[in-house]
Amino acid sequence: MEKYSIMKSMNMHPKKGKRTILEMTQLLKRHGYCTLGEAFNRLDFSSAIQDIRRFNYVVKLLQLIAKSQLTSLSGVAQKNYFNILDKIVQKVLDDHHNPRLIKDLLQDLSSTLCILIRGVGKSVLVGNINIWICRLETILAWQQQLQDLQMTKQVNNGLTLSDLPLHMLNNILYRFSDGWDIITLGQVTPTLYMLSEDRQLWKKLCQYHFAEKQFCRHLILSEKGHIEWKLMYFALQKHYPAKEQYGDTLHFCRHCSILFWKDSGHPCTAADPDSCFTPVSPQHFIDLFKF
């Protein structure tokens, strides 16, 4: 189901999609990307997290690795992984950007490490067990720091959200693609709360992320017979992957067999470069090294 969703998002038929991934994997291996760890080391994710357009993409990739691919990383790649994670946490503590996203990542990582450390007798971890215990303790410390994080209020004489007209506040809410972000913003003022509870807003969000046939399988009605779109969104989210949205994503050039950030461009020598470029989602990136 997960791979089919990835292929569907890239407009691939399942069989054709699998063949395409295999072809891309073979091309990458010819250029030295033999394992997930090698690819992770060669791509400069430390610099990528400083770019707000790429930040969410890298965090999502780290979260997917934490869930299932941590043991596939070499010792060097694991060290690089935790160095990047350290920079991400410090960045969030400094600028307060997207703390919820990092909390989710650390929660998945700590859960995985607890399971892996218990199974150390099976040699599932690369490196000394004491190093991993220290890493787990560091993660727990980061979680506490993020839990204690307080958003500082800057006092100035400029406009605030409360000063904006209703249609502008509504327009802001309609630009969010994550339900939790809508709920968070709705907690700022009573007016925003009222706007964040609008049925049409949640209906649009459901339609953006999910297909109509999925609605029928998880239909939630109020006592008056109205569709509860807000409840529907979170119910659907538990069963189906939501549409991922990133400011900038990695792309693969089939002509040159390299991975590159879309916004950075790529000096391809093909006659029609655009036809050679394929977007690579975080899950797709990991799948390239599963074959």
PDB file of C-alpha atoms in Angstrom:
ATOM      1  CA  MET A   1       0.000   0.000   0.000  1.00  0.00           C
ATOM      2  CA  GLU A   2       2.771   2.450   0.959  1.00  0.00           C
ATOM      3  CA  LYS A   3       4.804   1.893  -2.211  1.00  0.00           C
ATOM      4  CA  TYR A   4       1.670   2.075  -4.345  1.00  0.00           C
ATOM      5  CA  SER A   5       0.872   5.480  -2.819  1.00  0.00           C
ATOM      6  CA  ILE A   6       4.363   6.693  -3.687  1.00  0.00           C
ATOM      7  CA  MET A   7       4.051   5.469  -7.257  1.00  0.00           C
ATOM      8  CA  LYS A   8       0.589   6.993  -7.556  1.00  0.00           C
ATOM      9  CA  SER A   9       1.926  10.365  -6.385  1.00  0.00           C
ATOM     10  CA  MET A  10       4.533  10.168  -9.129  1.00  0.00           C
ATOM     11  CA  ASN A  11       1.893   9.153 -11.726  1.00  0.00           C
ATOM     12  CA  MET A  12       3.316   5.647 -11.987  1.00  0.00           C
ATOM     13  CA  HIS A  13       1.530   2.375 -12.598  1.00  0.00           C
ATOM     14  CA  PRO A  14       2.612  -0.111  -9.846  1.00  0.00           C
ATOM     15  CA  LYS A  15       4.518  -2.418 -12.234  1.00  0.00           C
ATOM     16  CA  LYS A  16       5.995   0.428 -14.240  1.00  0.00           C
ATOM     17  CA  GLY A  17       6.780   2.304 -11.021  1.00  0.00           C
ATOM     18  CA  LYS A  18       8.701  -0.649  -9.596  1.00  0.00           C
ATOM     19  CA  ARG A  19      10.683  -0.941 -12.826  1.00  0.00           C
ATOM     20  CA  THR A  20      11.419   2.799 -12.773  1.00  0.00           C
ATOM     21  CA  ILE A  21      12.686   2.624  -9.197  1.00  0.00           C
ATOM     22  CA  LEU A  22      14.897  -0.355 -10.096  1.00  0.00           C
ATOM     23  CA  GLU A  23      16.338   1.523 -13.075  1.00  0.00           C
ATOM     24  CA  MET A  24      17.028   4.591 -10.938  1.00  0.00           C
ATOM     25  CA  THR A  25      18.630   2.409  -8.261  1.00  0.00           C
ATOM     26  CA  GLN A  26      20.961   0.801 -10.799  1.00  0.00           C
ATOM     27  CA  LEU A  27      21.953   4.184 -12.204  1.00  0.00           C
ATOM     28  CA  LEU A  28      22.690   5.548  -8.731  1.00  0.00           C
ATOM     29  CA  LYS A  29      24.857   2.549  -7.873  1.00  0.00           C
ATOM     30  CA  ARG A  30      26.996   3.200 -10.944  1.00  0.00           C
ATOM     31  CA  HIS A  31      27.745   6.634  -9.510  1.00  0.00           C
ATOM     32  CA  GLY A  32      28.653   5.447  -6.032  1.00  0.00           C
ATOM     33  CA  TYR A  33      25.279   5.582  -4.282  1.00  0.00           C
ATOM     34  CA  CYS A  34      25.292   1.899  -3.290  1.00  0.00           C
ATOM     35  CA  THR A  35      23.584   2.196   0.100  1.00  0.00           C
ATOM     36  CA  LEU A  36      21.230   4.550   1.874  1.00  0.00           C
ATOM     37  CA  GLY A  37      24.080   5.527   4.199  1.00  0.00           C
ATOM     38  CA  GLU A  38      26.382   6.488   1.303  1.00  0.00           C
ATOM     39  CA  ALA A  39      23.670   8.600  -0.316  1.00  0.00           C
ATOM     40  CA  PHE A  40      22.873  10.213   3.021  1.00  0.00           C
ATOM     41  CA  ASN A  41      26.553  11.093   3.534  1.00  0.00           C
ATOM     42  CA  ARG A  42      27.098  12.450   0.024  1.00  0.00           C
ATOM     43  CA  LEU A  43      24.111  14.795   0.020  1.00  0.00           C
ATOM     44  CA  ASP A  44      24.717  17.952   2.026  1.00  0.00           C
ATOM     45  CA  PHE A  45      21.717  17.807   4.354  1.00  0.00           C
ATOM     46  CA  SER A  46      23.527  19.938   6.966  1.00  0.00           C
ATOM     47  CA  SER A  47      23.323  22.902   4.602  1.00  0.00           C
ATOM     48  CA  ALA A  48      19.838  21.940   3.401  1.00  0.00           C
ATOM     49  CA  ILE A  49      18.287  22.393   6.856  1.00  0.00           C
ATOM     50  CA  GLN A  50      19.357  26.045   6.821  1.00  0.00           C
ATOM     51  CA  ASP A  51      17.033  26.580   3.846  1.00  0.00           C
ATOM     52  CA  ILE A  52      13.422  26.894   5.022  1.00  0.00           C
ATOM     53  CA  ARG A  53      12.214  25.391   1.726  1.00  0.00           C
ATOM     54  CA  ARG A  54      14.159  22.163   2.364  1.00  0.00           C
ATOM     55  CA  PHE A  55      13.895  21.941   6.141  1.00  0.00           C
ATOM     56  CA  ASN A  56      10.655  19.907   6.265  1.00  0.00           C
ATOM     57  CA  TYR A  57      11.899  17.542   3.558  1.00  0.00           C
ATOM     58  CA  VAL A  58      15.065  16.667   5.504  1.00  0.00           C
ATOM     59  CA  VAL A  59      13.135  16.278   8.777  1.00  0.00           C
ATOM     60  CA  LYS A  60      10.666  13.902   7.094  1.00  0.00           C
ATOM     61  CA  LEU A  61      13.561  11.882   5.656  1.00  0.00           C
ATOM     62  CA  LEU A  62      15.194  11.611   9.094  1.00  0.00           C
ATOM     63  CA  GLN A  63      11.859  10.534  10.574  1.00  0.00           C
ATOM     64  CA  LEU A  64      11.411   7.752   8.002  1.00  0.00           C
ATOM     65  CA  ILE A  65      14.966   6.545   8.641  1.00  0.00           C
ATOM     66  CA  ALA A  66      14.286   6.593  12.399  1.00  0.00           C
ATOM     67  CA  LYS A  67      11.206   4.419  11.955  1.00  0.00           C
ATOM     68  CA  SER A  68      12.678   1.621   9.870  1.00  0.00           C
ATOM     69  CA  GLN A  69      16.118   2.230   8.357  1.00  0.00           C
ATOM     70  CA  LEU A  70      18.375   3.228  11.257  1.00  0.00           C
ATOM     71  CA  THR A  71      20.120  -0.162  11.405  1.00  0.00           C
ATOM     72  CA  SER A  72      20.870  -0.025   7.677  1.00  0.00           C
ATOM     73  CA  LEU A  73      23.148   3.005   8.142  1.00  0.00           C
ATOM     74  CA  SER A  74      26.895   2.500   8.501  1.00  0.00           C
ATOM     75  CA  GLY A  75      28.731   3.824  11.570  1.00  0.00           C
ATOM     76  CA  VAL A  76      29.807   6.939   9.656  1.00  0.00           C
ATOM     77  CA  ALA A  77      26.297   7.526   8.316  1.00  0.00           C
ATOM     78  CA  GLN A  78      24.817   7.124  11.803  1.00  0.00           C
ATOM     79  CA  LYS A  79      27.242   9.702  13.169  1.00  0.00           C
ATOM     80  CA  ASN A  80      26.319  12.047  10.332  1.00  0.00           C
ATOM     81  CA  TYR A  81      22.613  11.412  11.024  1.00  0.00           C
ATOM     82  CA  PHE A  82      22.915  12.453  14.674  1.00  0.00           C
ATOM     83  CA  ASN A  83      25.096  15.465  13.819  1.00  0.00           C
ATOM     84  CA  ILE A  84      22.392  16.729  11.447  1.00  0.00           C
ATOM     85  CA  LEU A  85      19.727  15.975  14.042  1.00  0.00           C
ATOM     86  CA  ASP A  86      21.669  17.999  16.623  1.00  0.00           C
ATOM     87  CA  LYS A  87      21.789  20.974  14.244  1.00  0.00           C
ATOM     88  CA  ILE A  88      18.052  20.667  13.580  1.00  0.00           C
ATOM     89  CA  VAL A  89      17.192  20.651  17.283  1.00  0.00           C
ATOM     90  CA  GLN A  90      19.456  23.624  18.017  1.00  0.00           C
ATOM     91  CA  LYS A  91      17.929  25.515  15.097  1.00  0.00           C
ATOM     92  CA  VAL A  92      14.423  24.919  16.433  1.00  0.00           C
ATOM     93  CA  LEU A  93      15.448  25.978  19.941  1.00  0.00           C
ATOM     94  CA  ASP A  94      16.935  29.179  18.501  1.00  0.00           C
ATOM     95  CA  ASP A  95      14.243  30.267  16.042  1.00  0.00           C
ATOM     96  CA  HIS A  96      11.199  28.302  17.342  1.00  0.00           C
ATOM     97  CA  HIS A  97      10.443  27.123  13.805  1.00  0.00           C
ATOM     98  CA  ASN A  98       8.232  24.024  13.569  1.00  0.00           C
ATOM     99  CA  PRO A  99       8.819  22.481  17.039  1.00  0.00           C
ATOM    100  CA  ARG A 100       5.920  20.023  16.633  1.00  0.00           C
ATOM    101  CA  LEU A 101       7.567  18.461  13.593  1.00  0.00           C
ATOM    102  CA  ILE A 102      10.787  17.859  15.539  1.00  0.00           C
ATOM    103  CA  LYS A 103       8.920  16.525  18.554  1.00  0.00           C
ATOM    104  CA  ASP A 104       7.324  13.888  16.312  1.00  0.00           C
ATOM    105  CA  LEU A 105      10.727  12.975  14.864  1.00  0.00           C
ATOM    106  CA  LEU A 106      12.332  12.605  18.306  1.00  0.00           C
ATOM    107  CA  GLN A 107       9.387  10.563  19.581  1.00  0.00           C
ATOM    108  CA  ASP A 108       9.743   8.087  16.693  1.00  0.00           C
ATOM    109  CA  LEU A 109      13.512   7.966  17.126  1.00  0.00           C
ATOM    110  CA  SER A 110      13.394   7.362  20.901  1.00  0.00           C
ATOM    111  CA  SER A 111      10.782   4.606  20.448  1.00  0.00           C
ATOM    112  CA  THR A 112      12.941   2.892  17.828  1.00  0.00           C
ATOM    113  CA  LEU A 113      16.095   3.151  19.932  1.00  0.00           C
ATOM    114  CA  CYS A 114      14.370   1.701  23.004  1.00  0.00           C
ATOM    115  CA  ILE A 115      13.355  -1.345  20.957  1.00  0.00           C
ATOM    116  CA  LEU A 116      16.776  -1.711  19.315  1.00  0.00           C
ATOM    117  CA  ILE A 117      18.742  -1.358  22.566  1.00  0.00           C
ATOM    118  CA  ARG A 118      16.661  -4.150  24.101  1.00  0.00           C
ATOM    119  CA  GLY A 119      17.581  -6.312  21.119  1.00  0.00           C
ATOM    120  CA  VAL A 120      21.297  -5.523  21.235  1.00  0.00           C
ATOM    121  CA  GLY A 121      22.058  -9.195  21.824  1.00  0.00           C
ATOM    122  CA  LYS A 122      20.897  -9.781  18.281  1.00  0.00           C
ATOM    123  CA  SER A 123      23.596  -7.390  17.012  1.00  0.00           C
ATOM    124  CA  VAL A 124      21.067  -5.044  15.483  1.00  0.00           C
ATOM    125  CA  LEU A 125      23.074  -1.895  16.243  1.00  0.00           C
ATOM    126  CA  VAL A 126      26.379  -0.805  14.754  1.00  0.00           C
ATOM    127  CA  GLY A 127      28.806   0.423  17.421  1.00  0.00           C
ATOM    128  CA  ASN A 128      29.227   0.220  21.177  1.00  0.00           C
ATOM    129  CA  ILE A 129      26.006  -0.132  23.176  1.00  0.00           C
ATOM    130  CA  ASN A 130      27.144   2.645  25.548  1.00  0.00           C
ATOM    131  CA  ILE A 131      27.244   5.080  22.615  1.00  0.00           C
ATOM    132  CA  TRP A 132      23.638   4.264  21.784  1.00  0.00           C
ATOM    133  CA  ILE A 133      22.555   4.656  25.390  1.00  0.00           C
ATOM    134  CA  CYS A 134      24.212   8.103  25.425  1.00  0.00           C
ATOM    135  CA  ARG A 135      22.405   8.967  22.186  1.00  0.00           C
ATOM    136  CA  LEU A 136      19.089   7.919  23.701  1.00  0.00           C
ATOM    137  CA  GLU A 137      19.783  10.058  26.776  1.00  0.00           C
ATOM    138  CA  THR A 138      20.597  13.000  24.495  1.00  0.00           C
ATOM    139  CA  ILE A 139      17.306  12.518  22.644  1.00  0.00           C
ATOM    140  CA  LEU A 140      15.390  12.485  25.934  1.00  0.00           C
ATOM    141  CA  ALA A 141      17.168  15.707  26.952  1.00  0.00           C
ATOM    142  CA  TRP A 142      16.219  17.305  23.610  1.00  0.00           C
ATOM    143  CA  GLN A 143      12.614  16.266  24.115  1.00  0.00           C
ATOM    144  CA  GLN A 144      12.577  17.963  27.508  1.00  0.00           C
ATOM    145  CA  GLN A 145      14.122  21.136  26.076  1.00  0.00           C
ATOM    146  CA  LEU A 146      11.465  21.271  23.362  1.00  0.00           C
ATOM    147  CA  GLN A 147       8.747  20.570  25.918  1.00  0.00           C
ATOM    148  CA  ASP A 148       9.965  23.526  27.985  1.00  0.00           C
ATOM    149  CA  LEU A 149      10.244  25.768  24.932  1.00  0.00           C
ATOM    150  CA  GLN A 150       8.253  28.941  25.385  1.00  0.00           C
ATOM    151  CA  MET A 151       7.380  31.149  22.457  1.00  0.00           C
ATOM    152  CA  THR A 152       8.585  34.650  23.261  1.00  0.00           C
ATOM    153  CA  LYS A 153       6.257  37.482  22.427  1.00  0.00           C
ATOM    154  CA  GLN A 154       7.911  40.390  20.700  1.00  0.00           C
ATOM    155  CA  VAL A 155       6.380  43.711  21.637  1.00  0.00           C
ATOM    156  CA  ASN A 156       6.169  46.235  18.825  1.00  0.00           C
ATOM    157  CA  ASN A 157       3.824  48.870  17.536  1.00  0.00           C
ATOM    158  CA  GLY A 158       3.115  47.144  14.239  1.00  0.00           C
ATOM    159  CA  LEU A 159       0.076  45.178  13.100  1.00  0.00           C
ATOM    160  CA  THR A 160      -0.860  41.916  14.821  1.00  0.00           C
ATOM    161  CA  LEU A 161      -3.098  39.084  13.662  1.00  0.00           C
ATOM    162  CA  SER A 162      -5.957  40.601  15.647  1.00  0.00           C
ATOM    163  CA  ASP A 163      -5.711  43.785  13.540  1.00  0.00           C
ATOM    164  CA  LEU A 164      -6.252  41.963  10.239  1.00  0.00           C
ATOM    165  CA  PRO A 165      -9.733  41.878   8.681  1.00  0.00           C
ATOM    166  CA  LEU A 166     -11.659  38.589   8.771  1.00  0.00           C
ATOM    167  CA  HIS A 167     -11.226  37.824   5.067  1.00  0.00           C
ATOM    168  CA  MET A 168      -7.428  38.044   5.416  1.00  0.00           C
ATOM    169  CA  LEU A 169      -7.395  35.805   8.505  1.00  0.00           C
ATOM    170  CA  ASN A 170      -9.580  33.340   6.657  1.00  0.00           C
ATOM    171  CA  ASN A 171      -7.239  33.451   3.674  1.00  0.00           C
ATOM    172  CA  ILE A 172      -4.297  32.611   5.957  1.00  0.00           C
ATOM    173  CA  LEU A 173      -6.088  29.576   7.386  1.00  0.00           C
ATOM    174  CA  TYR A 174      -6.979  28.298   3.914  1.00  0.00           C
ATOM    175  CA  ARG A 175      -3.297  28.269   2.979  1.00  0.00           C
ATOM    176  CA  PHE A 176      -2.402  25.680   5.640  1.00  0.00           C
ATOM    177  CA  SER A 177      -2.122  22.072   4.465  1.00  0.00           C
ATOM    178  CA  ASP A 178      -1.786  20.537   7.945  1.00  0.00           C
ATOM    179  CA  GLY A 179      -4.775  20.229  10.255  1.00  0.00           C
ATOM    180  CA  TRP A 180      -2.673  20.558  13.396  1.00  0.00           C
ATOM    181  CA  ASP A 181      -1.333  23.912  12.181  1.00  0.00           C
ATOM    182  CA  ILE A 182      -4.920  25.128  11.775  1.00  0.00           C
ATOM    183  CA  ILE A 183      -5.787  24.009  15.300  1.00  0.00           C
ATOM    184  CA  THR A 184      -2.656  25.669  16.713  1.00  0.00           C
ATOM    185  CA  LEU A 185      -3.408  28.987  15.016  1.00  0.00           C
ATOM    186  CA  GLY A 186      -7.001  28.744  16.187  1.00  0.00           C
ATOM    187  CA  GLN A 187      -5.782  28.852  19.776  1.00  0.00           C
ATOM    188  CA  VAL A 188      -4.300  32.344  19.361  1.00  0.00           C
ATOM    189  CA  THR A 189      -7.509  34.393  19.531  1.00  0.00           C
ATOM    190  CA  PRO A 190     -11.271  33.722  19.834  1.00  0.00           C
ATOM    191  CA  THR A 191     -11.758  35.042  16.303  1.00  0.00           C
ATOM    192  CA  LEU A 192      -9.193  32.653  14.855  1.00  0.00           C
ATOM    193  CA  TYR A 193     -10.769  29.811  16.803  1.00  0.00           C
ATOM    194  CA  MET A 194     -14.138  30.592  15.246  1.00  0.00           C
ATOM    195  CA  LEU A 195     -12.607  30.672  11.745  1.00  0.00           C
ATOM    196  CA  SER A 196     -10.612  27.477  12.368  1.00  0.00           C
ATOM    197  CA  GLU A 197     -13.837  25.576  13.132  1.00  0.00           C
ATOM    198  CA  ASP A 198     -15.396  26.410   9.756  1.00  0.00           C
ATOM    199  CA  ARG A 199     -16.754  23.244   8.089  1.00  0.00           C
ATOM    200  CA  GLN A 200     -15.851  24.482   4.603  1.00  0.00           C
ATOM    201  CA  LEU A 201     -12.203  24.917   5.653  1.00  0.00           C
ATOM    202  CA  TRP A 202     -11.951  21.283   6.807  1.00  0.00           C
ATOM    203  CA  LYS A 203     -13.859  20.070   3.766  1.00  0.00           C
ATOM    204  CA  LYS A 204     -11.297  21.729   1.474  1.00  0.00           C
ATOM    205  CA  LEU A 205      -8.485  20.191   3.516  1.00  0.00           C
ATOM    206  CA  CYS A 206     -10.009  16.708   3.201  1.00  0.00           C
ATOM    207  CA  GLN A 207     -10.480  17.165  -0.539  1.00  0.00           C
ATOM    208  CA  TYR A 208      -6.879  18.306  -0.901  1.00  0.00           C
ATOM    209  CA  HIS A 209      -5.390  15.268   0.859  1.00  0.00           C
ATOM    210  CA  PHE A 210      -7.817  12.426   0.194  1.00  0.00           C
ATOM    211  CA  ALA A 211      -9.973  10.889  -2.552  1.00  0.00           C
ATOM    212  CA  GLU A 212     -13.782  10.898  -2.503  1.00  0.00           C
ATOM    213  CA  LYS A 213     -13.977   7.091  -2.327  1.00  0.00           C
ATOM    214  CA  GLN A 214     -11.954   7.279   0.900  1.00  0.00           C
ATOM    215  CA  PHE A 215     -14.573   9.633   2.378  1.00  0.00           C
ATOM    216  CA  CYS A 216     -17.287   6.991   1.927  1.00  0.00           C
ATOM    217  CA  ARG A 217     -15.316   4.405   3.889  1.00  0.00           C
ATOM    218  CA  HIS A 218     -14.884   6.696   6.902  1.00  0.00           C
ATOM    219  CA  LEU A 219     -17.970   8.891   6.767  1.00  0.00           C
ATOM    220  CA  ILE A 220     -18.716  10.681  10.064  1.00  0.00           C
ATOM    221  CA  LEU A 221     -22.098  12.399  10.440  1.00  0.00           C
ATOM    222  CA  SER A 222     -23.403  14.755  13.121  1.00  0.00           C
ATOM    223  CA  GLU A 223     -26.730  14.216  14.886  1.00  0.00           C
ATOM    224  CA  LYS A 224     -28.296  16.533  12.320  1.00  0.00           C
ATOM    225  CA  GLY A 225     -26.883  14.502   9.430  1.00  0.00           C
ATOM    226  CA  HIS A 226     -24.085  16.922   8.463  1.00  0.00           C
ATOM    227  CA  ILE A 227     -20.649  15.599   7.549  1.00  0.00           C
ATOM    228  CA  GLU A 228     -18.124  16.272  10.319  1.00  0.00           C
ATOM    229  CA  TRP A 229     -15.238  17.298   8.062  1.00  0.00           C
ATOM    230  CA  LYS A 230     -12.833  18.084  10.896  1.00  0.00           C
ATOM    231  CA  LEU A 231     -13.285  14.658  12.486  1.00  0.00           C
ATOM    232  CA  MET A 232     -13.142  13.120   9.002  1.00  0.00           C
ATOM    233  CA  TYR A 233      -9.746  14.690   8.347  1.00  0.00           C
ATOM    234  CA  PHE A 234      -8.123  13.139  11.410  1.00  0.00           C
ATOM    235  CA  ALA A 235      -9.885   9.794  10.863  1.00  0.00           C
ATOM    236  CA  LEU A 236      -8.676   9.639   7.255  1.00  0.00           C
ATOM    237  CA  GLN A 237      -5.182  10.655   8.314  1.00  0.00           C
ATOM    238  CA  LYS A 238      -4.941   7.476  10.401  1.00  0.00           C
ATOM    239  CA  HIS A 239      -5.734   5.268   7.417  1.00  0.00           C
ATOM    240  CA  TYR A 240      -4.210   7.012   4.411  1.00  0.00           C
ATOM    241  CA  PRO A 241      -1.027   9.026   3.795  1.00  0.00           C
ATOM    242  CA  ALA A 242      -1.708  12.741   3.480  1.00  0.00           C
ATOM    243  CA  LYS A 243      -0.369  14.630   0.483  1.00  0.00           C
ATOM    244  CA  GLU A 244       3.145  15.817   1.253  1.00  0.00           C
ATOM    245  CA  GLN A 245       4.061  19.409   0.501  1.00  0.00           C
ATOM    246  CA  TYR A 246       7.605  20.784   0.416  1.00  0.00           C
ATOM    247  CA  GLY A 247       9.065  24.099  -0.676  1.00  0.00           C
ATOM    248  CA  ASP A 248      11.915  22.313  -2.448  1.00  0.00           C
ATOM    249  CA  THR A 249      12.498  18.618  -3.115  1.00  0.00           C
ATOM    250  CA  LEU A 250      15.261  16.351  -4.342  1.00  0.00           C
ATOM    251  CA  HIS A 251      15.032  15.414  -8.000  1.00  0.00           C
ATOM    252  CA  PHE A 252      16.705  12.622  -9.948  1.00  0.00           C
ATOM    253  CA  CYS A 253      18.172  13.186 -13.405  1.00  0.00           C
ATOM    254  CA  ARG A 254      17.918   9.984 -15.455  1.00  0.00           C
ATOM    255  CA  HIS A 255      20.335  11.345 -18.045  1.00  0.00           C
ATOM    256  CA  CYS A 256      23.144  12.234 -15.606  1.00  0.00           C
ATOM    257  CA  SER A 257      22.175   9.751 -12.831  1.00  0.00           C
ATOM    258  CA  ILE A 258      22.453  12.264 -10.017  1.00  0.00           C
ATOM    259  CA  LEU A 259      20.261  13.612  -7.219  1.00  0.00           C
ATOM    260  CA  PHE A 260      19.873  17.382  -6.915  1.00  0.00           C
ATOM    261  CA  TRP A 261      17.657  20.008  -5.268  1.00  0.00           C
ATOM    262  CA  LYS A 262      15.113  21.350  -7.727  1.00  0.00           C
ATOM    263  CA  ASP A 263      15.559  25.028  -6.833  1.00  0.00           C
ATOM    264  CA  SER A 264      19.353  24.759  -7.157  1.00  0.00           C
ATOM    265  CA  GLY A 265      19.017  23.714 -10.766  1.00  0.00           C
ATOM    266  CA  HIS A 266      21.085  21.145 -12.619  1.00  0.00           C
ATOM    267  CA  PRO A 267      23.223  21.814 -15.733  1.00  0.00           C
ATOM    268  CA  CYS A 268      21.993  18.738 -17.622  1.00  0.00           C
ATOM    269  CA  THR A 269      23.445  18.098 -21.097  1.00  0.00           C
ATOM    270  CA  ALA A 270      20.349  16.282 -22.396  1.00  0.00           C
ATOM    271  CA  ALA A 271      18.460  17.769 -25.354  1.00  0.00           C
ATOM    272  CA  ASP A 272      15.291  18.013 -23.232  1.00  0.00           C
ATOM    273  CA  PRO A 273      16.466  18.181 -19.570  1.00  0.00           C
ATOM    274  CA  ASP A 274      13.002  18.615 -18.049  1.00  0.00           C
ATOM    275  CA  SER A 275      11.883  15.249 -19.419  1.00  0.00           C
ATOM    276  CA  CYS A 276      14.775  13.588 -17.554  1.00  0.00           C
ATOM    277  CA  PHE A 277      13.911  14.968 -14.115  1.00  0.00           C
ATOM    278  CA  THR A 278      11.863  12.935 -11.628  1.00  0.00           C
ATOM    279  CA  PRO A 279      10.799  14.293  -8.203  1.00  0.00           C
ATOM    280  CA  VAL A 280      11.977  12.161  -5.278  1.00  0.00           C
ATOM    281  CA  SER A 281       9.850  12.203  -2.114  1.00  0.00           C
ATOM    282  CA  PRO A 282      11.496  11.254   1.224  1.00  0.00           C
ATOM    283  CA  GLN A 283       9.848   7.804   1.098  1.00  0.00           C
ATOM    284  CA  HIS A 284      10.854   7.359  -2.544  1.00  0.00           C
ATOM    285  CA  PHE A 285      14.436   8.293  -1.608  1.00  0.00           C
ATOM    286  CA  ILE A 286      14.532   5.432   0.920  1.00  0.00           C
ATOM    287  CA  ASP A 287      12.850   3.002  -1.491  1.00  0.00           C
ATOM    288  CA  LEU A 288      15.662   3.579  -3.996  1.00  0.00           C
ATOM    289  CA  PHE A 289      17.973   1.653  -1.661  1.00  0.00           C
ATOM    290  CA  LYS A 290      15.625  -1.216  -0.776  1.00  0.00           C
ATOM    291  CA  PHE A 291      16.069  -3.097  -4.053  1.00  0.00           C
TER     292      PHE A 291
END
